[in-house]
Amino acid sequence: MFKYDESNTGITPVESGIYEAYPCSYEVKTTQNTGNQMIVMSYRIRDDVNQPSTGGEVHYDNFVDTPKAQWRANLLTKATNAFKNGMDFGTIENWAEQMLGKPIRIKVKVEINEQDKRITNITGFSNSQVPMQVAPNIKRNNLNAAAANVAQGMGQQQAPQQNYGMQTQMNTASDPFKNNSSINISDDDLPF
């Protein structure tokens, strides 16, 4: 049954403040003026924490791949508390892939520009204060290519396991596809 519910009209816009969040997606782009490669990161406000705008997203946070701009990527990396100092990610894309799903705190500043357009900026990163209770909702453009890039760019270093601070369990169940068996998955179980 599909019922109208006037109390459920979407997520309210993210306001200025500090939020428990995680990087949920990124795009690789080129800067207009200099042609440098950059990552445009998006963050999801965690819904496993009681806070305003849960489930909302903050978009268009730019990380330009230049030595002068490296400090900002270092701030985000440090806020994840997941990597040793000196970790070589190989490329900025490999770095972005490793940031996905890591719990952090973001400081958001919302401004209204001259055209009355709402501009949301990330002005700071810090360590998460709340362990993640659910797996993050990550959007990947091309998982296989990203995984190959990470493996290639990291050379001899081992990429950290993506368990997002949650306990992992070994799957000891038998293969559900063995002997042409099937699995029933509802639309509610799909991440998209």
Coordinates of N, CA and C in Angstrom, one line a residue:
M1 N 0.8 -1.2 0.0 CA 0.0 0.0 0.0 C 0.9 1.2 0.0
F2 N 0.5 2.2 -0.8 CA 1.3 3.5 -0.9 C 0.4 4.6 -0.3
K3 N 0.7 5.1 0.9 CA -0.1 6.1 1.5 C 0.6 7.4 1.6
Y4 N -0.1 8.4 1.5 CA 0.4 9.8 1.7 C 0.6 10.1 3.2
D5 N 1.8 10.6 3.5 CA 2.1 11.0 4.9 C 2.7 12.4 4.9
E6 N 2.0 13.4 5.3 CA 2.4 14.8 5.2 C 3.6 15.1 6.2
S7 N 3.8 14.2 7.2 CA 4.9 14.4 8.1 C 6.3 13.9 7.5
N8 N 6.2 13.2 6.4 CA 7.4 12.6 5.7 C 7.6 13.3 4.4
T9 N 8.2 14.5 4.4 CA 8.4 15.2 3.1 C 9.8 15.4 2.7
G10 N 10.7 14.5 3.3 CA 12.1 14.6 2.9 C 13.0 15.1 4.0
I11 N 14.2 15.1 3.7 CA 15.3 15.5 4.7 C 15.4 17.0 4.7
T12 N 15.4 17.6 5.9 CA 15.5 19.1 6.0 C 17.0 19.4 5.6
P13 N 17.1 20.6 5.0 CA 18.5 21.1 4.6 C 19.4 21.1 5.8
V14 N 20.7 20.8 5.5 CA 21.7 20.8 6.5 C 22.0 22.2 6.9
E15 N 22.0 22.5 8.2 CA 22.3 23.9 8.7 C 23.7 23.9 9.2
S16 N 24.2 25.1 9.5 CA 25.5 25.3 10.0 C 25.6 24.5 11.3
G17 N 26.8 23.8 11.6 CA 27.0 23.1 12.8 C 28.0 22.0 12.6
I18 N 28.2 21.2 13.6 CA 29.1 20.1 13.6 C 28.3 18.8 13.6
Y19 N 28.6 17.9 12.6 CA 27.9 16.7 12.4 C 28.8 15.4 12.4
E20 N 28.3 14.3 13.0 CA 28.9 13.0 12.7 C 28.5 12.6 11.3
A21 N 29.5 12.3 10.5 CA 29.3 12.0 9.1 C 30.3 11.0 8.6
Y22 N 30.3 10.8 7.3 CA 31.3 10.0 6.6 C 31.3 10.3 5.1
P23 N 32.5 10.3 4.5 CA 32.5 10.4 3.0 C 31.7 9.3 2.4
C24 N 30.8 9.7 1.5 CA 29.9 8.6 0.9 C 30.1 8.5 -0.6
S25 N 30.7 9.4 -1.2 CA 30.9 9.3 -2.7 C 31.9 10.4 -3.1
Y26 N 32.5 10.2 -4.3 CA 33.4 11.2 -4.8 C 33.4 11.1 -6.4
E27 N 33.8 12.2 -7.0 CA 34.0 12.3 -8.4 C 35.4 12.8 -8.7
V28 N 36.0 12.3 -9.7 CA 37.3 12.8 -10.2 C 37.0 13.8 -11.3
K29 N 37.5 15.1 -11.0 CA 37.3 16.1 -12.0 C 38.6 16.9 -12.3
T30 N 38.6 17.9 -13.1 CA 39.7 18.7 -13.4 C 39.3 20.2 -13.1
T31 N 40.2 20.9 -12.5 CA 39.9 22.3 -12.1 C 39.8 23.1 -13.4
Q32 N 39.0 24.1 -13.5 CA 38.8 24.9 -14.7 C 40.0 25.8 -15.0
N33 N 40.6 26.4 -14.0 CA 41.6 27.4 -14.3 C 43.0 26.7 -14.6
T34 N 43.4 25.7 -13.8 CA 44.7 25.2 -13.9 C 44.8 23.8 -14.6
G35 N 43.7 23.1 -14.7 CA 43.6 21.8 -15.3 C 44.2 20.7 -14.3
N36 N 44.3 21.0 -13.0 CA 44.8 20.0 -12.1 C 43.7 19.1 -11.7
Q37 N 44.1 17.8 -11.4 CA 43.1 16.9 -11.0 C 42.6 17.2 -9.6
M38 N 41.3 16.9 -9.4 CA 40.7 17.1 -8.1 C 39.7 16.1 -7.8
I39 N 39.4 15.9 -6.5 CA 38.4 15.0 -6.0 C 37.3 15.9 -5.5
V40 N 36.0 15.7 -5.9 CA 34.9 16.4 -5.4 C 34.1 15.4 -4.5
M41 N 34.2 15.6 -3.1 CA 33.8 14.6 -2.2 C 32.4 15.0 -1.7
S42 N 31.5 14.0 -1.3 CA 30.3 14.2 -0.7 C 30.2 13.5 0.6
Y43 N 29.5 14.0 1.6 CA 29.4 13.4 2.9 C 28.0 13.1 3.3
R44 N 27.7 12.0 4.0 CA 26.4 11.7 4.5 C 26.4 11.9 6.0
I45 N 25.4 12.7 6.5 CA 25.2 12.9 7.9 C 24.7 11.5 8.5
R46 N 25.4 11.0 9.4 CA 25.1 9.7 9.9 C 23.7 9.6 10.6
D47 N 22.9 8.5 10.2 CA 21.6 8.3 10.8 C 21.6 7.4 12.0
D48 N 22.8 6.9 12.4 CA 22.9 6.1 13.6 C 23.2 6.9 14.8
V49 N 23.2 8.2 14.6 CA 23.5 9.2 15.7 C 22.3 10.1 15.8
N50 N 21.9 10.4 17.0 CA 20.8 11.4 17.1 C 21.3 12.8 16.9
Q51 N 21.0 13.3 15.7 CA 21.4 14.7 15.4 C 20.5 15.2 14.3
P52 N 20.5 16.5 14.1 CA 19.7 17.1 13.0 C 20.2 16.6 11.6
S53 N 19.3 16.6 10.7 CA 19.6 16.3 9.3 C 20.1 14.9 9.0
T54 N 19.8 14.0 9.9 CA 20.3 12.6 9.7 C 19.9 12.1 8.3
G55 N 20.8 11.5 7.7 CA 20.6 10.9 6.3 C 20.9 12.0 5.2
G56 N 21.0 13.2 5.6 CA 21.2 14.3 4.6 C 22.7 14.2 4.0
E57 N 22.9 14.9 2.9 CA 24.2 14.9 2.3 C 24.7 16.3 2.1
V58 N 26.0 16.4 2.2 CA 26.7 17.7 1.9 C 27.6 17.4 0.7
H59 N 27.4 18.2 -0.4 CA 28.2 17.9 -1.6 C 29.2 19.0 -1.9
Y60 N 30.0 18.7 -2.9 CA 30.9 19.6 -3.6 C 32.1 20.1 -2.7
D61 N 32.7 19.2 -2.0 CA 33.9 19.5 -1.2 C 35.1 19.2 -2.0
N62 N 35.9 20.2 -2.4 CA 36.9 19.9 -3.4 C 38.3 19.7 -2.7
F63 N 39.0 18.7 -3.3 CA 40.4 18.5 -2.9 C 41.3 18.5 -4.1
V64 N 42.0 19.5 -4.3 CA 42.9 19.7 -5.5 C 44.2 19.0 -5.3
D65 N 44.6 18.3 -6.3 CA 45.9 17.5 -6.3 C 47.1 18.4 -6.6
T66 N 47.5 19.2 -5.6 CA 48.7 20.0 -5.7 C 49.3 20.1 -4.4
P67 N 50.7 20.3 -4.3 CA 51.4 20.3 -3.0 C 50.8 21.4 -2.1
K68 N 50.4 22.5 -2.6 CA 49.9 23.6 -1.8 C 48.5 23.3 -1.2
A69 N 47.8 22.4 -1.8 CA 46.4 22.1 -1.3 C 46.4 20.7 -0.5
Q70 N 47.6 20.1 -0.4 CA 47.7 18.8 0.2 C 47.2 18.8 1.7
W71 N 47.4 20.0 2.4 CA 47.1 20.1 3.8 C 45.6 19.7 4.1
R72 N 44.7 20.1 3.2 CA 43.3 19.8 3.4 C 43.0 18.3 3.3
A73 N 43.6 17.6 2.4 CA 43.4 16.1 2.3 C 44.0 15.5 3.6
N74 N 45.1 16.1 4.0 CA 45.7 15.5 5.3 C 44.8 15.7 6.5
L75 N 44.1 16.8 6.5 CA 43.1 17.0 7.6 C 42.0 16.0 7.6
L76 N 41.5 15.7 6.5 CA 40.4 14.7 6.4 C 41.0 13.3 6.7
T77 N 42.2 13.0 6.2 CA 42.8 11.7 6.5 C 43.1 11.5 8.0
K78 N 43.6 12.6 8.6 CA 43.8 12.5 10.1 C 42.5 12.3 10.9
A79 N 41.5 13.0 10.4 CA 40.2 12.9 11.1 C 39.6 11.4 11.1
T80 N 40.0 10.7 10.1 CA 39.5 9.3 10.0 C 40.1 8.4 11.1
N81 N 41.3 8.8 11.5 CA 42.0 8.0 12.5 C 42.3 6.6 12.1
A82 N 42.5 6.4 10.8 CA 42.6 5.1 10.2 C 43.9 4.7 9.6
F83 N 44.8 5.7 9.4 CA 46.0 5.5 8.7 C 47.2 6.0 9.4
K84 N 48.3 5.3 9.2 CA 49.6 5.7 9.8 C 50.2 6.9 9.1
N85 N 50.9 7.8 9.8 CA 51.6 8.9 9.2 C 52.5 8.4 8.1
G86 N 52.5 9.0 7.0 CA 53.4 8.7 5.9 C 52.8 7.7 4.9
M87 N 51.5 7.3 5.1 CA 50.8 6.3 4.2 C 50.8 6.9 2.8
D88 N 51.3 6.1 1.8 CA 51.3 6.5 0.4 C 50.1 5.9 -0.3
F89 N 49.2 6.7 -0.7 CA 48.0 6.2 -1.4 C 48.2 6.1 -2.9
G90 N 49.3 6.6 -3.4 CA 49.6 6.4 -4.8 C 49.0 7.5 -5.6
T91 N 47.7 7.7 -5.6 CA 47.1 8.7 -6.4 C 46.0 9.4 -5.5
I92 N 45.5 10.5 -5.9 CA 44.4 11.2 -5.2 C 43.1 10.4 -5.3
E93 N 42.9 9.7 -6.4 CA 41.7 8.8 -6.5 C 41.8 7.7 -5.6
N94 N 43.0 7.1 -5.4 CA 43.1 6.0 -4.4 C 42.9 6.5 -3.0
W95 N 43.4 7.7 -2.7 CA 43.1 8.3 -1.4 C 41.6 8.5 -1.2
A96 N 40.9 9.0 -2.2 CA 39.5 9.2 -2.0 C 38.7 7.9 -1.8
E97 N 39.1 6.9 -2.5 CA 38.5 5.6 -2.3 C 38.7 5.1 -0.9
Q98 N 39.8 5.3 -0.3 CA 40.1 4.9 1.0 C 39.4 5.7 2.1
M99 N 39.0 6.9 1.8 CA 38.2 7.8 2.7 C 36.8 7.3 2.8
L100 N 36.2 6.7 1.8 CA 34.8 6.4 1.8 C 34.4 5.5 3.0
G101 N 33.3 5.9 3.7 CA 32.8 5.2 4.8 C 33.5 5.4 6.1
K102 N 34.5 6.2 6.2 CA 35.2 6.4 7.4 C 34.5 7.4 8.3
P103 N 34.2 7.1 9.6 CA 33.4 8.0 10.4 C 34.3 9.2 10.8
I104 N 33.8 10.4 10.6 CA 34.5 11.6 11.0 C 33.4 12.6 11.5
R105 N 33.9 13.8 11.9 CA 33.0 14.9 12.2 C 33.3 16.0 11.2
I106 N 32.3 16.6 10.7 CA 32.5 17.7 9.8 C 31.9 19.0 10.4
K107 N 32.5 20.1 10.1 CA 32.0 21.4 10.5 C 31.4 22.0 9.2
V108 N 30.2 22.3 9.3 CA 29.4 22.9 8.1 C 29.1 24.3 8.3
K109 N 29.4 25.1 7.3 CA 29.0 26.5 7.3 C 28.1 26.8 6.1
V110 N 26.9 27.3 6.4 CA 25.9 27.6 5.3 C 25.8 29.1 5.2
E111 N 25.9 29.5 3.9 CA 25.8 30.9 3.6 C 24.9 31.1 2.4
I112 N 24.3 32.3 2.3 CA 23.4 32.7 1.2 C 24.2 33.7 0.4
N113 N 24.4 33.4 -0.9 CA 25.1 34.3 -1.8 C 24.3 35.4 -2.3
E114 N 24.8 36.3 -3.2 CA 24.1 37.4 -3.8 C 22.9 37.0 -4.6
Q115 N 22.9 35.9 -5.1 CA 21.7 35.4 -5.9 C 20.7 34.6 -5.0
D116 N 20.8 34.8 -3.7 CA 20.0 34.0 -2.7 C 20.1 32.5 -2.9
K117 N 21.2 32.1 -3.3 CA 21.5 30.6 -3.5 C 22.2 30.2 -2.2
R118 N 21.7 29.0 -1.7 CA 22.3 28.4 -0.5 C 23.6 27.7 -0.8
I119 N 24.7 28.1 -0.1 CA 26.0 27.5 -0.3 C 26.4 26.8 1.0
T120 N 26.7 25.5 0.9 CA 27.1 24.7 2.0 C 28.6 24.4 1.9
N121 N 29.4 24.8 2.9 CA 30.8 24.6 2.9 C 31.2 23.7 4.0
I122 N 32.2 22.9 3.8 CA 32.9 22.1 4.9 C 34.1 23.0 5.4
T123 N 34.1 23.4 6.6 CA 35.1 24.3 7.1 C 36.1 23.6 8.1
G124 N 35.8 22.3 8.4 CA 36.7 21.6 9.3 C 36.4 20.1 9.4
F125 N 37.4 19.4 9.9 CA 37.2 17.9 10.1 C 37.8 17.6 11.5
S126 N 37.2 16.6 12.1 CA 37.7 16.2 13.4 C 37.4 14.7 13.6
N127 N 37.9 14.1 14.6 CA 37.7 12.6 14.8 C 36.2 12.4 15.3
S128 N 35.7 11.3 14.8 CA 34.3 10.9 15.2 C 34.3 10.7 16.7
Q129 N 33.2 11.0 17.4 CA 33.0 10.8 18.8 C 32.1 9.6 19.1
V130 N 31.5 9.0 18.0 CA 30.6 7.9 18.2 C 30.9 6.8 17.2
P131 N 31.2 5.6 17.8 CA 31.5 4.4 16.9 C 30.3 4.2 16.0
M132 N 30.6 3.8 14.7 CA 29.5 3.5 13.8 C 28.8 2.2 14.2
Q133 N 27.4 2.3 14.1 CA 26.6 1.1 14.5 C 26.0 0.4 13.3
V134 N 26.1 1.0 12.2 CA 25.5 0.4 10.9 C 26.6 0.6 9.8
A135 N 26.5 -0.2 8.8 CA 27.4 -0.1 7.7 C 27.0 1.2 6.9
P136 N 28.0 1.9 6.4 CA 27.8 3.2 5.7 C 27.1 2.9 4.3
N137 N 26.4 3.9 3.8 CA 25.8 3.9 2.5 C 26.8 4.6 1.5
I138 N 27.5 3.8 0.8 CA 28.6 4.3 -0.1 C 28.1 4.2 -1.5
K139 N 28.3 5.3 -2.3 CA 28.0 5.2 -3.7 C 29.3 5.2 -4.5
R140 N 29.5 4.2 -5.3 CA 30.7 4.0 -6.1 C 30.3 4.1 -7.5
N141 N 31.1 4.8 -8.3 CA 30.9 4.9 -9.7 C 31.3 3.7 -10.5
N142 N 32.5 3.1 -10.2 CA 33.0 2.0 -10.8 C 33.8 1.2 -9.8
L143 N 33.2 0.3 -9.1 CA 33.9 -0.4 -8.0 C 35.1 -1.2 -8.5
N144 N 35.0 -1.9 -9.6 CA 36.1 -2.7 -10.1 C 37.3 -1.9 -10.5
A145 N 37.1 -0.8 -11.2 CA 38.2 0.1 -11.6 C 38.8 0.7 -10.4
A146 N 38.0 1.1 -9.4 CA 38.5 1.8 -8.2 C 39.4 0.8 -7.4
A147 N 38.9 -0.5 -7.3 CA 39.7 -1.5 -6.5 C 41.0 -1.7 -7.2
A148 N 41.0 -1.8 -8.5 CA 42.3 -2.0 -9.3 C 43.2 -0.9 -9.1
N149 N 42.7 0.4 -9.1 CA 43.5 1.6 -8.9 C 44.1 1.6 -7.5
V150 N 43.3 1.2 -6.5 CA 43.9 1.2 -5.2 C 45.0 0.2 -5.0
A151 N 44.8 -1.0 -5.5 CA 45.8 -2.1 -5.4 C 47.1 -1.6 -6.2
Q152 N 46.9 -1.1 -7.4 CA 48.1 -0.7 -8.2 C 48.8 0.5 -7.6
G153 N 48.1 1.5 -7.1 CA 48.7 2.7 -6.6 C 49.3 2.5 -5.2
M154 N 48.9 1.5 -4.5 CA 49.5 1.3 -3.1 C 50.7 0.4 -3.1
G155 N 51.0 -0.2 -4.3 CA 52.3 -1.0 -4.4 C 52.3 -2.0 -3.3
Q156 N 53.4 -2.0 -2.5 CA 53.6 -3.0 -1.5 C 52.8 -2.8 -0.2
Q157 N 52.3 -1.6 0.0 CA 51.5 -1.3 1.2 C 50.2 -2.0 1.1
Q158 N 49.7 -2.5 2.2 CA 48.4 -3.1 2.3 C 47.4 -2.1 2.6
A159 N 46.3 -2.1 1.8 CA 45.2 -1.1 2.1 C 44.5 -1.6 3.4
P160 N 44.1 -0.6 4.2 CA 43.4 -1.0 5.4 C 42.1 -1.7 5.1
Q161 N 41.7 -2.6 5.9 CA 40.4 -3.3 5.7 C 39.3 -2.3 6.0
Q162 N 38.3 -2.4 5.1 CA 37.1 -1.4 5.2 C 36.0 -2.1 6.1
N163 N 36.3 -2.1 7.4 CA 35.2 -2.6 8.3 C 34.5 -1.4 9.0
Y164 N 34.9 -0.2 8.7 CA 34.2 1.0 9.2 C 34.0 1.1 10.7
G165 N 34.9 0.5 11.5 CA 34.8 0.5 12.9 C 33.8 -0.5 13.5
M166 N 33.2 -1.3 12.6 CA 32.3 -2.3 13.1 C 32.9 -3.7 13.2
Q167 N 32.4 -4.5 14.1 CA 32.9 -5.8 14.3 C 32.6 -6.6 13.0
T168 N 33.6 -7.4 12.6 CA 33.3 -8.3 11.4 C 33.2 -9.7 11.8
Q169 N 32.4 -10.4 11.0 CA 32.2 -11.8 11.3 C 32.5 -12.6 10.1
M170 N 33.1 -13.8 10.3 CA 33.4 -14.7 9.2 C 32.1 -15.3 8.7
N171 N 31.8 -15.4 7.4 CA 30.6 -16.0 6.9 C 30.9 -17.5 6.8
T172 N 30.3 -18.3 7.7 CA 30.5 -19.7 7.6 C 29.3 -20.4 7.0
A173 N 28.3 -19.7 6.4 CA 27.2 -20.3 5.8 C 27.6 -20.9 4.5
S174 N 26.9 -21.9 4.0 CA 27.2 -22.5 2.8 C 26.9 -21.6 1.6
D175 N 27.5 -21.9 0.5 CA 27.3 -21.1 -0.7 C 25.8 -21.1 -1.2
P176 N 25.1 -20.0 -1.1 CA 23.7 -20.0 -1.5 C 23.4 -20.2 -2.9
F177 N 24.4 -20.1 -3.8 CA 24.2 -20.3 -5.2 C 24.6 -21.7 -5.7
K178 N 25.1 -22.5 -4.7 CA 25.5 -23.9 -5.0 C 24.3 -24.7 -5.5
N179 N 24.4 -25.5 -6.4 CA 23.3 -26.4 -6.9 C 22.2 -25.5 -7.5
N180 N 22.5 -24.4 -8.1 CA 21.5 -23.5 -8.7 C 20.4 -23.0 -7.7
S181 N 20.8 -22.9 -6.5 CA 19.8 -22.3 -5.5 C 19.7 -20.8 -5.7
S182 N 18.7 -20.2 -5.1 CA 18.5 -18.8 -5.3 C 18.3 -18.1 -3.9
I183 N 18.4 -16.8 -4.0 CA 18.2 -16.0 -2.8 C 17.1 -15.0 -3.1
N184 N 16.2 -14.8 -2.2 CA 15.2 -13.8 -2.3 C 15.6 -12.5 -1.6
I185 N 15.7 -11.4 -2.4 CA 16.1 -10.1 -1.9 C 14.9 -9.1 -2.2
S186 N 14.5 -8.5 -1.1 CA 13.4 -7.5 -1.4 C 14.0 -6.2 -1.9
D187 N 13.1 -5.3 -2.5 CA 13.6 -4.0 -2.9 C 14.1 -3.2 -1.8
D188 N 13.6 -3.4 -0.5 CA 14.0 -2.6 0.6 C 15.5 -3.0 1.0
D189 N 16.0 -4.1 0.6 CA 17.4 -4.5 0.9 C 18.4 -3.9 0.0
L190 N 17.9 -3.4 -1.1 CA 18.9 -2.8 -2.1 C 19.4 -1.4 -1.7
P191 N 20.6 -1.1 -2.0 CA 21.2 0.2 -1.5 C 20.9 1.3 -2.5
F192 N 20.1 1.1 -3.5 CA 19.8 2.2 -4.5 C 18.4 2.2 -4.8

